[in-house]
Amino acid sequence: MRLLKFISAFLATALVLVVVVIGLNWGAFQTFLDNREAFMEGSEWVPKTQSLRGLTEYIEANPQHASIASIVLEHPDSTLNFQADVPRPMGSLSDLFLMTAYAIEMESGTIDPDQSIALDEINTFLLPDINNSVHDDAFTFADQKGWIDNGTITINNALLLLSYFNDPALSDYLWWNIQPYDWESFKQKFDLDVTEMPLPYSGLYLSISEAATDESIEALIDQWKNRRDEYRSHVIELSDQFVNNQSSRTAWSEELENNRLGRSFMEERDALDLFPKTTASEAVSFLRKIRTGDEISEGSAEMVLNWMRAPYQDRSEITRDFTDYGALFDSRMGLLNGIDFGTLVYTGDTKIQAIFFDRLPIGFWFHMSGNHMHQDFQQRLIYDPALIDLMEQVSIRASRDDINNDVQPD
């Protein structure tokens, strides 16, 4: 009898715990159930990539997912390229072009860096359930830094905050605030033949959401792949409607609150193919021009570099190896990107790098993003001779394979 009572009490307690835990976290539990297959994608590589050596093996075995470009300013022949001319989605690295446009306009006096922005105006670009925690963390940080005054922030501090947090709503405000802007002339000025210019994230995410379209992701990619200029106009229009058309805003917001994008993790990952793209080689060429002051004034260049430096100043793991370091990194579903520059303590040489991972298997992406492996890999690729040698060997073998494939008979 006592045993029966004990078992009954145990089962009752277990049932209550299950109901409480799952009930309070039903949304997350449902997301897990809906994406069970996605969580297993690439899982075979997780135990193989517990080290950066393992990551180089993954890159070599999966060149369709990675691009690397790395140059040494003082030694132009010391370059490392791996799939460097393959266009890939930038994610928030496109903010680098937005920052540069602002620096140029601020230097010329067209934009006042001390102009105040109302936080409420920035909040109008916030899509429900899309990077909301990033937005909240960003402005909590800004408040702690003393950058917020009576519900406002200056443009200069807003750009500084963008370098720390990649907040899409803040980026959208800054994008619209600088319009109309001649992005075509900007591209020509910096010889950006392949690179696409920034777009508002509100429009980008709406363009792939079930709230705004019932097309499949595959159909959307096929629809827009050869109509990039039209897609750009479509994204801008969606962002404008979200902010200025109350009926559209209400309808879309309700859908997003109830169902987020309405896409599986795999679909959301694949949809990033629609986002603005660049190549690792063009991204490095652009940052080199900023770092050396080519095609841009010294004052404008220094603004951009200082925004990139800010998140890494006084960090012991950075100052141990670098006398100067700045970067932008991004992580979103299936995508891990970074662009950085670093001057080594040991040699005084400066490296500029762009590393893109896209369309990563979801399970493997969670593994990499969870421990910031891509950031560690990118920083160590500047100063770690063993890792540099490994990637050089991977690049050489990849080039050899490309040549062999080109000469294969039909």
Coordinates of C-alpha atoms in Angstrom, one line a residue:
M1 CA 0.0 0.0 0.0
R2 CA 2.8 2.4 0.9
L3 CA 4.6 1.5 -2.3
L4 CA 1.4 2.3 -4.3
K5 CA 1.0 5.6 -2.5
F6 CA 4.7 6.4 -3.2
I7 CA 4.3 5.6 -6.9
S8 CA 1.1 7.6 -7.2
A9 CA 2.7 10.6 -5.5
F10 CA 5.8 10.3 -7.7
L11 CA 3.7 10.1 -10.9
A12 CA 1.5 13.0 -9.8
T13 CA 4.6 15.2 -9.1
A14 CA 6.2 14.2 -12.4
L15 CA 2.9 15.0 -14.2
V16 CA 2.7 18.5 -12.6
L17 CA 6.3 19.2 -13.5
V18 CA 5.8 18.2 -17.1
V19 CA 2.6 20.3 -17.4
V20 CA 4.3 23.3 -15.8
V21 CA 7.6 23.1 -17.7
I22 CA 6.0 22.4 -21.1
G23 CA 3.0 24.6 -20.5
L24 CA 5.0 27.7 -19.6
N25 CA 7.4 27.1 -22.6
W26 CA 4.8 25.8 -25.1
G27 CA 6.0 28.1 -27.8
A28 CA 9.6 26.9 -27.6
F29 CA 8.4 23.3 -27.3
Q30 CA 6.2 23.6 -30.4
T31 CA 9.1 25.2 -32.3
F32 CA 11.3 22.3 -31.4
L33 CA 8.7 19.8 -32.6
D34 CA 8.2 21.7 -35.8
N35 CA 11.9 21.7 -36.5
R36 CA 13.0 18.2 -35.3
E37 CA 14.5 17.4 -38.7
A38 CA 16.4 20.7 -38.9
F39 CA 18.1 20.1 -35.5
M40 CA 19.6 17.0 -36.9
E41 CA 21.0 18.6 -40.0
G42 CA 24.8 18.5 -40.0
S43 CA 24.9 16.8 -36.6
E44 CA 27.5 14.4 -37.9
W45 CA 30.0 17.3 -38.1
V46 CA 29.4 18.4 -34.5
P47 CA 31.8 15.9 -32.9
K48 CA 34.3 16.5 -35.7
T49 CA 34.5 20.2 -35.2
Q50 CA 35.3 20.6 -31.6
S51 CA 38.5 22.3 -32.7
L52 CA 39.4 24.9 -35.3
R53 CA 41.4 22.2 -37.2
G54 CA 38.1 20.3 -37.4
L55 CA 36.4 23.4 -38.8
T56 CA 39.0 23.7 -41.6
E57 CA 38.2 20.1 -42.5
Y58 CA 34.5 21.0 -42.6
I59 CA 35.3 24.0 -44.9
E60 CA 37.3 21.9 -47.3
A61 CA 34.6 19.2 -47.4
N62 CA 31.8 21.7 -47.9
P63 CA 33.1 24.6 -50.1
Q64 CA 29.5 25.4 -51.0
H65 CA 29.0 26.8 -47.6
A66 CA 32.1 29.0 -47.0
S67 CA 34.1 31.9 -48.5
I68 CA 37.3 33.4 -47.2
A69 CA 39.4 36.3 -48.3
S70 CA 42.4 37.5 -46.2
I71 CA 45.1 40.0 -47.2
V72 CA 48.2 41.4 -45.4
L73 CA 48.4 45.2 -46.1
E74 CA 52.2 45.3 -45.9
H75 CA 52.7 42.2 -48.0
P76 CA 50.1 42.2 -50.9
D77 CA 51.3 38.8 -52.1
S78 CA 50.3 37.2 -48.8
T79 CA 46.8 36.5 -49.7
L80 CA 44.4 33.6 -48.7
N81 CA 41.4 33.1 -50.9
F82 CA 38.8 30.3 -50.7
Q83 CA 35.7 30.6 -52.8
A84 CA 36.3 34.3 -52.5
D85 CA 34.4 35.3 -55.6
V86 CA 31.2 33.5 -54.8
P87 CA 28.3 35.9 -54.0
R88 CA 26.8 35.2 -50.5
P89 CA 24.3 37.0 -48.3
M90 CA 25.8 39.6 -46.0
G91 CA 23.3 39.7 -43.3
S92 CA 24.1 42.7 -41.1
L93 CA 27.5 43.1 -42.6
S94 CA 25.7 45.4 -45.1
D95 CA 25.6 47.8 -42.2
L96 CA 29.3 48.6 -43.0
F97 CA 28.2 50.3 -46.2
L98 CA 25.5 52.2 -44.3
M99 CA 28.0 53.3 -41.7
T100 CA 30.4 54.5 -44.5
A101 CA 27.6 56.4 -46.2
Y102 CA 26.9 58.2 -42.9
A103 CA 30.6 58.9 -42.2
I104 CA 30.9 60.5 -45.7
E105 CA 27.7 62.6 -45.1
M106 CA 28.8 63.6 -41.6
E107 CA 32.3 64.6 -42.7
S108 CA 30.8 66.8 -45.5
G109 CA 28.4 68.5 -43.0
T110 CA 25.2 67.1 -44.7
I111 CA 24.3 65.2 -41.5
D112 CA 24.9 66.5 -38.0
P113 CA 26.3 63.7 -35.9
D114 CA 24.8 65.3 -32.8
Q115 CA 21.3 65.3 -34.2
S116 CA 18.9 63.6 -31.7
I117 CA 16.7 60.6 -32.7
A118 CA 13.6 59.8 -30.7
L119 CA 13.6 56.1 -29.6
D120 CA 9.9 56.0 -30.5
E121 CA 10.8 56.6 -34.1
I122 CA 13.3 53.8 -34.1
N123 CA 10.7 51.5 -32.5
T124 CA 8.4 51.9 -35.4
F125 CA 10.7 49.7 -37.5
L126 CA 10.6 46.8 -34.9
L127 CA 8.9 43.7 -36.4
P128 CA 7.1 41.7 -33.7
D129 CA 9.1 38.6 -32.6
I130 CA 12.0 39.3 -35.0
N131 CA 15.2 40.1 -33.1
N132 CA 13.3 41.8 -30.3
S133 CA 15.7 40.7 -27.7
V134 CA 18.6 42.2 -29.6
H135 CA 16.7 45.5 -29.8
D136 CA 16.0 45.5 -26.1
D137 CA 19.5 44.5 -25.1
A138 CA 20.9 47.3 -27.4
F139 CA 19.0 50.1 -25.8
T140 CA 19.5 48.8 -22.3
F141 CA 23.2 48.9 -23.1
A142 CA 22.9 52.4 -24.5
D143 CA 21.1 53.6 -21.4
Q144 CA 23.9 52.2 -19.2
K145 CA 26.4 54.0 -21.3
G146 CA 24.6 57.2 -20.9
W147 CA 23.9 57.6 -24.6
I148 CA 20.1 58.0 -24.0
D149 CA 18.9 61.5 -23.0
N150 CA 15.2 62.1 -22.4
G151 CA 14.2 59.3 -24.8
T152 CA 16.6 60.3 -27.5
I153 CA 20.0 59.2 -28.9
T154 CA 22.4 61.1 -31.2
I155 CA 23.1 59.8 -34.7
N156 CA 26.8 59.3 -33.8
N157 CA 25.9 57.1 -30.8
A158 CA 23.2 55.3 -32.8
L159 CA 25.9 54.2 -35.3
L160 CA 28.2 53.2 -32.4
L161 CA 25.4 51.2 -30.9
L162 CA 24.8 49.5 -34.3
S163 CA 28.4 48.3 -34.3
Y164 CA 27.8 46.6 -31.0
F165 CA 24.4 44.9 -31.6
N166 CA 23.4 44.8 -35.3
D167 CA 19.9 45.9 -34.2
P168 CA 17.7 45.6 -37.4
A169 CA 15.2 48.3 -36.2
L170 CA 18.0 50.8 -35.6
S171 CA 19.6 49.9 -39.0
D172 CA 16.2 50.5 -40.7
Y173 CA 15.8 53.9 -39.1
L174 CA 19.3 54.9 -40.2
W175 CA 18.6 53.5 -43.7
W176 CA 15.5 55.6 -44.1
N177 CA 16.9 58.6 -42.5
I178 CA 19.7 58.9 -45.1
Q179 CA 17.3 58.6 -48.1
P180 CA 17.3 59.6 -50.8
Y181 CA 20.9 58.3 -51.2
D182 CA 22.8 57.6 -54.4
W183 CA 23.8 54.0 -53.7
E184 CA 24.7 53.5 -57.4
S185 CA 27.4 56.2 -57.2
F186 CA 28.6 54.7 -53.9
K187 CA 29.1 51.3 -55.6
Q188 CA 31.0 52.9 -58.5
K189 CA 33.2 55.0 -56.1
F190 CA 34.4 51.8 -54.3
D191 CA 34.4 49.5 -57.4
L192 CA 31.7 47.3 -56.0
D193 CA 30.6 45.3 -59.1
V194 CA 28.9 42.4 -57.4
T195 CA 28.0 43.8 -54.0
E196 CA 24.4 44.8 -53.4
M197 CA 23.6 47.8 -51.3
P198 CA 21.8 47.7 -47.9
L199 CA 18.1 47.3 -47.6
P200 CA 15.7 47.8 -44.6
Y201 CA 15.3 44.6 -42.6
S202 CA 11.6 45.2 -42.0
G203 CA 11.0 44.9 -45.7
L204 CA 13.4 42.0 -46.1
Y205 CA 11.8 39.9 -43.4
L206 CA 8.3 40.8 -44.5
S207 CA 9.2 39.7 -48.1
I208 CA 9.8 36.2 -46.9
S209 CA 7.1 36.0 -44.3
E210 CA 3.7 34.2 -44.6
A211 CA 2.2 37.5 -43.2
A212 CA 2.9 39.2 -46.6
T213 CA 2.9 36.3 -49.0
D214 CA 1.7 32.7 -49.3
E215 CA 4.4 31.7 -51.8
S216 CA 6.8 29.0 -50.8
I217 CA 10.4 30.1 -50.2
E218 CA 11.5 28.1 -53.2
A219 CA 9.0 29.9 -55.4
L220 CA 10.1 33.3 -54.0
I221 CA 13.7 32.7 -54.7
D222 CA 12.9 31.6 -58.2
Q223 CA 10.6 34.6 -58.7
W224 CA 13.2 37.2 -57.8
K225 CA 16.6 35.6 -58.6
N226 CA 16.9 37.4 -62.0
R227 CA 15.0 40.5 -60.9
R228 CA 17.1 41.9 -58.2
D229 CA 16.4 45.5 -58.9
E230 CA 12.6 44.8 -58.8
Y231 CA 13.1 42.9 -55.6
R232 CA 14.9 45.8 -54.1
S233 CA 12.0 48.1 -54.9
H234 CA 9.6 45.5 -53.5
V235 CA 11.5 45.3 -50.2
I236 CA 11.6 49.1 -49.8
E237 CA 7.8 49.3 -50.5
L238 CA 7.0 46.7 -47.9
S239 CA 9.1 48.5 -45.3
D240 CA 7.4 51.8 -46.2
Q241 CA 4.0 50.1 -45.9
F242 CA 4.8 48.6 -42.5
V243 CA 5.8 52.0 -41.1
N244 CA 3.2 54.3 -42.8
N245 CA 0.2 52.2 -43.7
Q246 CA -1.7 51.5 -40.4
S247 CA -4.0 48.7 -41.8
S248 CA -1.0 46.8 -43.3
R249 CA 1.0 47.3 -40.1
T250 CA -1.8 46.0 -37.9
A251 CA -2.5 42.9 -40.1
W252 CA 1.2 42.0 -40.5
S253 CA 2.0 42.6 -36.8
E254 CA -0.9 40.2 -35.8
E255 CA 0.4 37.5 -38.1
L256 CA 4.0 37.9 -36.9
E257 CA 2.9 37.8 -33.2
N258 CA 0.9 34.7 -33.8
N259 CA 3.3 32.8 -36.1
R260 CA 6.5 34.8 -36.5
L261 CA 7.6 34.4 -40.1
G262 CA 5.5 31.3 -40.6
R263 CA 8.6 29.4 -41.9
S264 CA 10.5 26.5 -40.7
F265 CA 14.2 26.9 -39.7
M266 CA 15.3 25.4 -43.0
E267 CA 13.0 27.7 -45.0
E268 CA 14.2 30.8 -43.1
R269 CA 17.8 29.7 -43.7
D270 CA 17.2 29.2 -47.5
A271 CA 15.3 32.5 -47.7
L272 CA 18.4 34.5 -46.7
D273 CA 19.5 33.9 -50.3
L274 CA 17.2 36.9 -51.2
F275 CA 19.1 39.2 -48.8
P276 CA 21.8 41.6 -50.2
K277 CA 24.9 39.8 -51.3
T278 CA 28.6 40.4 -51.7
T279 CA 31.8 38.4 -52.2
A280 CA 34.6 37.9 -49.7
S281 CA 37.0 39.5 -52.2
E282 CA 34.9 42.6 -52.7
A283 CA 34.2 43.0 -49.0
V284 CA 38.0 42.8 -48.3
S285 CA 38.8 45.3 -51.1
F286 CA 36.2 47.7 -49.7
L287 CA 37.5 47.5 -46.1
R288 CA 41.1 47.9 -47.4
K289 CA 40.1 51.2 -49.0
I290 CA 38.6 52.3 -45.7
R291 CA 41.7 51.2 -43.8
T292 CA 44.1 52.9 -46.1
G293 CA 42.0 56.0 -46.9
D294 CA 41.7 55.3 -50.6
E295 CA 38.5 56.8 -52.2
I296 CA 37.5 58.3 -48.8
S297 CA 38.7 61.1 -46.6
E298 CA 40.8 60.4 -43.6
G299 CA 38.1 61.8 -41.3
S300 CA 35.3 59.7 -42.8
A301 CA 37.5 56.5 -42.7
E302 CA 38.4 57.1 -39.1
M303 CA 34.8 57.3 -38.1
V304 CA 34.0 54.0 -39.7
L305 CA 37.1 52.3 -38.2
N306 CA 36.3 53.7 -34.7
W307 CA 32.8 52.3 -34.9
M308 CA 34.2 48.9 -35.8
R309 CA 36.9 49.1 -33.0
A310 CA 34.5 50.1 -30.2
P311 CA 33.2 46.7 -29.2
Y312 CA 36.7 45.3 -28.9
Q313 CA 38.6 48.0 -27.0
D314 CA 40.1 47.0 -23.6
R315 CA 39.2 43.3 -24.1
S316 CA 42.2 41.3 -22.8
E317 CA 41.7 38.5 -25.4
I318 CA 42.1 41.2 -28.1
T319 CA 44.8 43.4 -26.6
R320 CA 46.9 40.3 -26.0
D321 CA 47.4 39.8 -29.7
F322 CA 46.4 43.0 -31.4
T323 CA 47.5 46.7 -31.2
D324 CA 44.5 47.6 -33.3
Y325 CA 41.4 45.5 -34.0
G326 CA 37.9 46.2 -35.4
A327 CA 35.2 43.9 -36.7
L328 CA 31.5 43.4 -37.6
F329 CA 30.0 39.9 -37.1
D330 CA 26.6 38.5 -37.8
S331 CA 24.7 35.4 -36.9
R332 CA 21.3 34.5 -38.2
M333 CA 19.6 31.2 -39.2
G334 CA 22.2 29.2 -41.1
L335 CA 24.4 32.2 -41.6
L336 CA 27.6 33.2 -39.8
N337 CA 29.6 36.2 -41.2
G338 CA 32.5 38.4 -40.2
I339 CA 34.6 41.2 -41.6
D340 CA 37.6 42.5 -39.6
F341 CA 41.0 44.1 -39.6
G342 CA 43.8 43.5 -37.1
T343 CA 47.3 44.8 -36.5
L344 CA 49.5 42.2 -34.8
V345 CA 51.4 42.9 -31.6
Y346 CA 54.3 40.6 -32.8
T347 CA 54.9 41.9 -36.3
G348 CA 53.0 45.2 -36.7
D349 CA 51.4 43.7 -39.9
T350 CA 47.8 44.4 -40.5
K351 CA 45.4 41.8 -41.9
I352 CA 42.0 42.5 -43.5
Q353 CA 39.6 39.6 -43.8
A354 CA 36.0 38.6 -44.8
I355 CA 34.7 35.2 -43.9
F356 CA 31.2 34.1 -44.9
F357 CA 29.3 30.9 -44.0
D358 CA 25.9 30.5 -45.5
R359 CA 23.2 27.9 -45.9
L360 CA 24.8 25.9 -43.1
P361 CA 22.9 22.8 -41.9
I362 CA 20.8 23.9 -39.0
G363 CA 22.1 21.5 -36.4
F364 CA 25.7 22.4 -37.3
W365 CA 24.8 26.2 -37.3
F366 CA 23.5 25.9 -33.7
H367 CA 26.8 24.2 -32.8
M368 CA 28.9 26.9 -34.4
S369 CA 26.9 29.9 -33.3
G370 CA 26.4 28.7 -29.8
N371 CA 30.1 29.0 -29.0
H372 CA 31.0 31.8 -31.4
M373 CA 33.3 29.5 -33.2
H374 CA 33.3 31.6 -36.4
Q375 CA 34.6 34.7 -34.4
D376 CA 37.4 32.6 -32.8
F377 CA 38.3 31.1 -36.2
Q378 CA 38.4 34.6 -37.9
Q379 CA 40.5 36.2 -35.2
R380 CA 43.0 33.4 -35.0
L381 CA 43.3 33.3 -38.7
I382 CA 45.1 36.6 -38.3
Y383 CA 47.7 35.5 -35.8
D384 CA 47.8 31.7 -35.5
P385 CA 50.5 30.3 -37.8
A386 CA 49.3 26.7 -37.5
L387 CA 45.7 27.7 -38.5
I388 CA 46.9 30.0 -41.3
D389 CA 49.0 27.1 -42.7
L390 CA 46.1 24.7 -42.5
M391 CA 43.8 27.1 -44.4
E392 CA 46.5 27.8 -47.0
Q393 CA 46.8 24.1 -47.7
V394 CA 43.0 23.9 -47.9
S395 CA 43.0 26.8 -50.4
I396 CA 45.8 25.2 -52.5
R397 CA 44.0 21.9 -52.7
A398 CA 40.7 23.6 -53.6
S399 CA 42.4 25.6 -56.4
R400 CA 44.0 22.4 -57.7
D401 CA 40.6 20.6 -57.7
D402 CA 39.1 23.6 -59.6
I403 CA 41.8 23.3 -62.3
N404 CA 41.3 19.6 -62.6
N405 CA 37.6 19.9 -62.9
D406 CA 38.0 22.6 -65.6
V407 CA 40.1 20.3 -67.7
Q408 CA 38.0 17.2 -67.4
P409 CA 36.6 15.9 -70.7
D410 CA 32.9 16.4 -71.4

